N, C-alpha and C. Protein backbone atom coordinates (compact mmCIF):
# COMPACT_ATOMS: atom_id res chain seq x y z
N UNK A 1 0.81 16.14 -10.59
CA UNK A 1 1.61 14.95 -10.79
C UNK A 1 1.46 14.46 -12.22
N UNK A 2 2.56 14.04 -12.78
CA UNK A 2 2.57 13.52 -14.13
C UNK A 2 2.78 12.01 -14.10
N UNK A 3 2.60 11.40 -15.26
CA UNK A 3 2.79 9.95 -15.37
C UNK A 3 4.10 9.64 -16.08
N UNK A 4 4.77 8.58 -15.64
CA UNK A 4 5.92 8.05 -16.37
C UNK A 4 5.38 7.18 -17.48
N UNK A 5 5.90 7.34 -18.67
CA UNK A 5 5.40 6.54 -19.78
C UNK A 5 6.52 5.89 -20.59
N UNK A 6 7.72 6.41 -20.53
CA UNK A 6 8.81 5.87 -21.35
C UNK A 6 9.64 4.87 -20.57
N UNK A 7 10.07 3.84 -21.25
CA UNK A 7 10.84 2.76 -20.64
C UNK A 7 12.10 3.27 -19.96
N UNK A 8 12.76 4.22 -20.56
CA UNK A 8 14.00 4.77 -20.00
C UNK A 8 13.76 5.38 -18.62
N UNK A 9 12.61 6.02 -18.44
CA UNK A 9 12.28 6.60 -17.14
C UNK A 9 12.05 5.51 -16.10
N UNK A 10 11.36 4.43 -16.49
CA UNK A 10 11.13 3.32 -15.58
C UNK A 10 12.46 2.67 -15.18
N UNK A 11 13.37 2.52 -16.14
CA UNK A 11 14.67 1.92 -15.84
C UNK A 11 15.51 2.81 -14.93
N UNK A 12 15.40 4.11 -15.09
CA UNK A 12 16.14 5.03 -14.22
C UNK A 12 15.64 4.92 -12.78
N UNK A 13 14.34 4.81 -12.60
CA UNK A 13 13.78 4.68 -11.25
C UNK A 13 14.16 3.34 -10.64
N UNK A 14 14.31 2.32 -11.47
CA UNK A 14 14.66 0.98 -10.96
C UNK A 14 16.01 0.98 -10.26
N UNK A 15 16.87 1.94 -10.57
CA UNK A 15 18.18 2.03 -9.92
C UNK A 15 18.12 2.76 -8.59
N UNK A 16 16.96 3.28 -8.22
CA UNK A 16 16.83 4.04 -6.98
C UNK A 16 16.45 3.15 -5.80
N UNK A 17 15.95 3.78 -4.76
CA UNK A 17 15.53 3.07 -3.54
C UNK A 17 14.29 2.25 -3.82
N UNK A 18 14.11 1.19 -3.02
CA UNK A 18 12.99 0.27 -3.24
C UNK A 18 12.48 -0.23 -1.90
N UNK A 19 11.15 -0.33 -1.79
CA UNK A 19 10.51 -0.90 -0.61
C UNK A 19 9.45 -1.89 -1.09
N UNK A 20 9.46 -3.08 -0.50
CA UNK A 20 8.50 -4.12 -0.89
C UNK A 20 7.42 -4.28 0.17
N UNK A 21 6.20 -4.51 -0.28
CA UNK A 21 5.10 -4.86 0.59
C UNK A 21 4.42 -6.09 -0.02
N UNK A 22 3.39 -6.57 0.63
CA UNK A 22 2.70 -7.76 0.13
C UNK A 22 2.01 -7.49 -1.21
N UNK A 23 1.43 -6.31 -1.37
CA UNK A 23 0.65 -6.02 -2.56
C UNK A 23 1.38 -5.31 -3.68
N UNK A 24 2.53 -4.73 -3.38
CA UNK A 24 3.23 -3.96 -4.40
C UNK A 24 4.66 -3.67 -3.95
N UNK A 25 5.44 -3.16 -4.89
CA UNK A 25 6.79 -2.68 -4.63
C UNK A 25 6.80 -1.21 -5.03
N UNK A 26 7.41 -0.36 -4.22
CA UNK A 26 7.54 1.05 -4.55
C UNK A 26 9.01 1.34 -4.80
N UNK A 27 9.29 1.95 -5.94
CA UNK A 27 10.64 2.39 -6.28
C UNK A 27 10.62 3.91 -6.38
N UNK A 28 11.70 4.54 -5.94
CA UNK A 28 11.75 6.00 -5.98
C UNK A 28 13.14 6.46 -6.39
N UNK A 29 13.15 7.61 -7.04
CA UNK A 29 14.41 8.22 -7.46
C UNK A 29 14.22 9.72 -7.50
N UNK A 30 15.14 10.43 -6.87
CA UNK A 30 15.11 11.90 -6.89
C UNK A 30 15.76 12.39 -8.17
N UNK A 31 15.12 13.37 -8.80
CA UNK A 31 15.64 13.96 -10.03
C UNK A 31 16.35 15.27 -9.73
N UNK A 32 17.19 15.70 -10.64
CA UNK A 32 17.94 16.95 -10.46
C UNK A 32 17.20 18.17 -11.02
N UNK A 33 16.12 17.95 -11.73
CA UNK A 33 15.40 19.08 -12.32
C UNK A 33 14.32 19.58 -11.36
N UNK A 34 13.62 20.61 -11.77
CA UNK A 34 12.55 21.19 -10.95
C UNK A 34 11.17 20.77 -11.43
N UNK A 35 11.09 19.65 -12.12
CA UNK A 35 9.81 19.19 -12.66
C UNK A 35 8.89 18.65 -11.59
N UNK A 36 7.67 18.33 -11.97
CA UNK A 36 6.68 17.83 -11.02
C UNK A 36 6.99 16.38 -10.62
N UNK A 37 6.28 15.91 -9.61
CA UNK A 37 6.36 14.51 -9.20
C UNK A 37 5.80 13.68 -10.34
N UNK A 38 6.49 12.59 -10.68
CA UNK A 38 6.01 11.70 -11.74
C UNK A 38 5.82 10.30 -11.18
N UNK A 39 4.76 9.65 -11.63
CA UNK A 39 4.42 8.31 -11.16
C UNK A 39 4.28 7.35 -12.32
N UNK A 40 4.70 6.12 -12.09
CA UNK A 40 4.53 5.07 -13.08
C UNK A 40 3.93 3.84 -12.41
N UNK A 41 3.14 3.10 -13.15
CA UNK A 41 2.49 1.90 -12.63
C UNK A 41 2.77 0.76 -13.59
N UNK A 42 3.11 -0.40 -13.03
CA UNK A 42 3.36 -1.55 -13.88
C UNK A 42 2.95 -2.82 -13.16
N UNK A 43 2.47 -3.77 -13.94
CA UNK A 43 2.09 -5.09 -13.42
C UNK A 43 2.53 -6.09 -14.48
N UNK A 44 3.32 -7.08 -14.08
CA UNK A 44 3.82 -8.05 -15.05
C UNK A 44 2.77 -9.09 -15.41
N UNK A 45 2.99 -9.77 -16.51
CA UNK A 45 2.03 -10.76 -16.99
C UNK A 45 1.90 -11.96 -16.07
N UNK A 46 2.89 -12.21 -15.23
CA UNK A 46 2.80 -13.36 -14.34
C UNK A 46 1.75 -13.14 -13.24
N UNK A 47 1.20 -11.93 -13.15
CA UNK A 47 0.20 -11.62 -12.14
C UNK A 47 -1.23 -11.91 -12.58
N UNK A 48 -1.42 -12.48 -13.73
CA UNK A 48 -2.77 -12.86 -14.14
C UNK A 48 -3.12 -12.39 -15.54
N UNK A 49 -4.41 -12.49 -15.81
CA UNK A 49 -4.91 -12.08 -17.12
C UNK A 49 -4.91 -10.56 -17.23
N UNK A 50 -5.21 -10.07 -18.41
CA UNK A 50 -5.21 -8.62 -18.64
C UNK A 50 -6.20 -7.92 -17.73
N UNK A 51 -7.38 -8.50 -17.53
CA UNK A 51 -8.37 -7.85 -16.67
C UNK A 51 -7.88 -7.80 -15.22
N UNK A 52 -7.22 -8.84 -14.76
CA UNK A 52 -6.70 -8.84 -13.39
C UNK A 52 -5.57 -7.83 -13.24
N UNK A 53 -4.69 -7.76 -14.23
CA UNK A 53 -3.60 -6.79 -14.18
C UNK A 53 -4.15 -5.36 -14.20
N UNK A 54 -5.17 -5.12 -15.00
CA UNK A 54 -5.78 -3.79 -15.04
C UNK A 54 -6.42 -3.44 -13.71
N UNK A 55 -7.03 -4.42 -13.06
CA UNK A 55 -7.63 -4.18 -11.74
C UNK A 55 -6.56 -3.83 -10.71
N UNK A 56 -5.44 -4.53 -10.76
CA UNK A 56 -4.33 -4.21 -9.85
C UNK A 56 -3.85 -2.79 -10.11
N UNK A 57 -3.66 -2.45 -11.38
CA UNK A 57 -3.19 -1.10 -11.74
C UNK A 57 -4.18 -0.03 -11.28
N UNK A 58 -5.47 -0.28 -11.44
CA UNK A 58 -6.47 0.69 -10.98
C UNK A 58 -6.42 0.88 -9.48
N UNK A 59 -6.22 -0.20 -8.73
CA UNK A 59 -6.12 -0.10 -7.27
C UNK A 59 -4.89 0.71 -6.87
N UNK A 60 -3.78 0.52 -7.58
CA UNK A 60 -2.57 1.28 -7.28
C UNK A 60 -2.76 2.76 -7.58
N UNK A 61 -3.41 3.07 -8.68
CA UNK A 61 -3.67 4.47 -9.01
C UNK A 61 -4.55 5.12 -7.95
N UNK A 62 -5.52 4.37 -7.45
CA UNK A 62 -6.41 4.91 -6.42
C UNK A 62 -5.65 5.15 -5.11
N UNK A 63 -4.68 4.31 -4.80
CA UNK A 63 -3.84 4.54 -3.62
C UNK A 63 -3.19 5.92 -3.69
N UNK A 64 -2.64 6.23 -4.85
CA UNK A 64 -1.95 7.51 -5.02
C UNK A 64 -2.95 8.66 -4.94
N UNK A 65 -4.14 8.49 -5.48
CA UNK A 65 -5.16 9.55 -5.43
C UNK A 65 -5.59 9.83 -4.00
N UNK A 66 -5.68 8.80 -3.18
CA UNK A 66 -6.16 8.96 -1.81
C UNK A 66 -5.11 9.54 -0.87
N UNK A 67 -3.86 9.47 -1.25
CA UNK A 67 -2.80 9.97 -0.39
C UNK A 67 -2.51 11.42 -0.74
N UNK A 68 -2.33 12.28 0.25
CA UNK A 68 -2.02 13.68 -0.08
C UNK A 68 -0.69 13.79 -0.83
N UNK A 69 -0.62 14.70 -1.76
CA UNK A 69 0.59 14.88 -2.56
C UNK A 69 1.77 15.30 -1.69
N UNK A 70 1.50 15.82 -0.50
CA UNK A 70 2.55 16.24 0.42
C UNK A 70 3.39 15.03 0.85
N UNK A 71 2.81 13.84 0.82
CA UNK A 71 3.51 12.63 1.24
C UNK A 71 4.63 12.24 0.27
N UNK A 72 4.54 12.72 -0.96
CA UNK A 72 5.54 12.40 -1.98
C UNK A 72 6.59 13.51 -2.02
N UNK A 73 7.84 13.11 -2.21
CA UNK A 73 8.93 14.09 -2.27
C UNK A 73 8.88 14.85 -3.59
N UNK A 74 9.05 16.17 -3.56
CA UNK A 74 9.05 16.93 -4.81
C UNK A 74 10.27 16.57 -5.66
N UNK A 75 10.14 16.77 -6.96
CA UNK A 75 11.21 16.51 -7.93
C UNK A 75 11.65 15.06 -7.90
N UNK A 76 10.70 14.14 -7.73
CA UNK A 76 11.03 12.72 -7.66
C UNK A 76 10.15 11.93 -8.62
N UNK A 77 10.65 10.74 -8.95
CA UNK A 77 9.89 9.77 -9.74
C UNK A 77 9.58 8.57 -8.86
N UNK A 78 8.39 8.04 -9.00
CA UNK A 78 7.98 6.85 -8.26
C UNK A 78 7.41 5.83 -9.24
N UNK A 79 7.69 4.56 -8.99
CA UNK A 79 7.09 3.48 -9.76
C UNK A 79 6.49 2.50 -8.78
N UNK A 80 5.22 2.16 -8.99
CA UNK A 80 4.55 1.14 -8.20
C UNK A 80 4.42 -0.10 -9.06
N UNK A 81 4.98 -1.20 -8.57
CA UNK A 81 4.92 -2.48 -9.28
C UNK A 81 3.91 -3.35 -8.55
N UNK A 82 2.82 -3.65 -9.21
CA UNK A 82 1.76 -4.42 -8.58
C UNK A 82 2.09 -5.89 -8.45
N UNK A 83 1.59 -6.47 -7.38
CA UNK A 83 1.70 -7.91 -7.15
C UNK A 83 0.29 -8.49 -7.08
N UNK A 84 0.20 -9.78 -7.26
CA UNK A 84 -1.10 -10.44 -7.29
C UNK A 84 -1.87 -10.26 -5.98
N UNK A 85 -1.18 -10.17 -4.87
CA UNK A 85 -1.84 -10.01 -3.57
C UNK A 85 -2.65 -8.72 -3.50
N UNK A 86 -2.36 -7.77 -4.36
CA UNK A 86 -3.11 -6.50 -4.36
C UNK A 86 -4.57 -6.71 -4.74
N UNK A 87 -4.89 -7.82 -5.41
CA UNK A 87 -6.28 -8.10 -5.78
C UNK A 87 -7.12 -8.49 -4.58
N UNK A 88 -6.55 -9.26 -3.68
CA UNK A 88 -7.34 -9.81 -2.57
C UNK A 88 -7.16 -9.05 -1.27
N UNK A 89 -6.19 -8.19 -1.19
CA UNK A 89 -5.92 -7.44 0.04
C UNK A 89 -6.95 -6.33 0.22
N UNK A 90 -7.32 -6.07 1.48
CA UNK A 90 -8.23 -4.96 1.75
C UNK A 90 -7.58 -3.65 1.34
N UNK A 91 -8.40 -2.74 0.82
CA UNK A 91 -7.86 -1.49 0.32
C UNK A 91 -7.25 -0.66 1.45
N UNK A 92 -7.86 -0.69 2.64
CA UNK A 92 -7.32 0.07 3.76
C UNK A 92 -5.93 -0.44 4.15
N UNK A 93 -5.71 -1.74 4.04
CA UNK A 93 -4.39 -2.33 4.32
C UNK A 93 -3.39 -1.88 3.27
N UNK A 94 -3.79 -1.85 2.00
CA UNK A 94 -2.91 -1.37 0.94
C UNK A 94 -2.53 0.09 1.17
N UNK A 95 -3.49 0.89 1.58
CA UNK A 95 -3.23 2.31 1.81
C UNK A 95 -2.24 2.50 2.96
N UNK A 96 -2.41 1.74 4.03
CA UNK A 96 -1.48 1.83 5.15
C UNK A 96 -0.09 1.34 4.74
N UNK A 97 -0.03 0.27 3.96
CA UNK A 97 1.25 -0.22 3.46
C UNK A 97 1.95 0.83 2.60
N UNK A 98 1.17 1.55 1.80
CA UNK A 98 1.73 2.59 0.94
C UNK A 98 2.31 3.72 1.77
N UNK A 99 1.58 4.13 2.81
CA UNK A 99 2.08 5.19 3.70
C UNK A 99 3.39 4.77 4.36
N UNK A 100 3.42 3.55 4.85
CA UNK A 100 4.63 3.04 5.50
C UNK A 100 5.79 2.92 4.51
N UNK A 101 5.48 2.50 3.29
CA UNK A 101 6.53 2.36 2.27
C UNK A 101 7.14 3.73 1.95
N UNK A 102 6.31 4.76 1.84
CA UNK A 102 6.83 6.10 1.57
C UNK A 102 7.69 6.59 2.74
N UNK A 103 7.28 6.29 3.96
CA UNK A 103 8.07 6.66 5.13
C UNK A 103 9.43 5.95 5.10
N UNK A 104 9.42 4.68 4.78
CA UNK A 104 10.67 3.92 4.71
C UNK A 104 11.57 4.43 3.59
N UNK A 105 10.97 4.83 2.46
CA UNK A 105 11.77 5.41 1.37
C UNK A 105 12.43 6.71 1.81
N UNK A 106 11.71 7.53 2.56
CA UNK A 106 12.28 8.78 3.05
C UNK A 106 13.45 8.49 3.99
N UNK A 107 13.32 7.50 4.83
CA UNK A 107 14.42 7.14 5.74
C UNK A 107 15.62 6.62 4.96
N UNK A 108 15.37 5.84 3.92
CA UNK A 108 16.47 5.33 3.08
C UNK A 108 17.19 6.49 2.40
N UNK A 109 16.43 7.48 1.98
CA UNK A 109 17.03 8.63 1.29
C UNK A 109 17.92 9.42 2.23
N UNK A 110 17.60 9.44 3.51
CA UNK A 110 18.39 10.19 4.46
C UNK A 110 19.69 9.48 4.84
N UNK A 111 19.67 8.17 4.87
CA UNK A 111 20.84 7.42 5.33
C UNK A 111 22.10 7.69 4.52
N UNK A 112 22.08 7.63 3.18
CA UNK A 112 23.32 7.88 2.45
C UNK A 112 23.87 9.28 2.67
N UNK A 113 23.01 10.28 2.75
CA UNK A 113 23.48 11.64 2.97
C UNK A 113 24.14 11.77 4.34
N UNK A 114 23.55 11.17 5.37
CA UNK A 114 24.14 11.23 6.70
C UNK A 114 25.49 10.55 6.72
N UNK A 115 25.61 9.41 6.05
CA UNK A 115 26.88 8.68 6.01
C UNK A 115 27.94 9.50 5.29
N UNK A 116 27.57 10.18 4.21
CA UNK A 116 28.52 11.00 3.47
C UNK A 116 28.97 12.20 4.29
N UNK A 117 28.03 12.79 5.02
CA UNK A 117 28.38 13.95 5.83
C UNK A 117 29.35 13.59 6.96
N UNK A 118 29.23 12.40 7.50
CA UNK A 118 30.13 11.97 8.57
C UNK A 118 31.55 11.74 8.06
N UNK A 119 31.68 11.35 6.79
CA UNK A 119 33.00 11.05 6.25
C UNK A 119 33.81 12.31 5.97
N UNK A 120 33.13 13.42 5.81
CA UNK A 120 33.83 14.65 5.43
C UNK A 120 34.57 15.28 6.56
């Protein structure tokens, strides 16, 4: 897995599917290339001081490390946007929320294709 680092990549993912939880928001976008899964992490300044934002970002990175890579769709970009609640939430709850968010993203990805197939 690679990291998203350029603003243009973050903006492209922002136009994709999105799932919100108490501790974070997950955005996903499927790419047309055969590249690896890419992840980006962001926390806005309204979520606290620099040390608090870094702590939120570290917790989000650990969520991704603990989850098997099989859970993420290949050839996709993901962005996790941290929220202040991620500081006080139990890590096991964050991990379960992340699993559910990925499941919901997969269901969202299937809906448009099914609707298009029915129209044909």
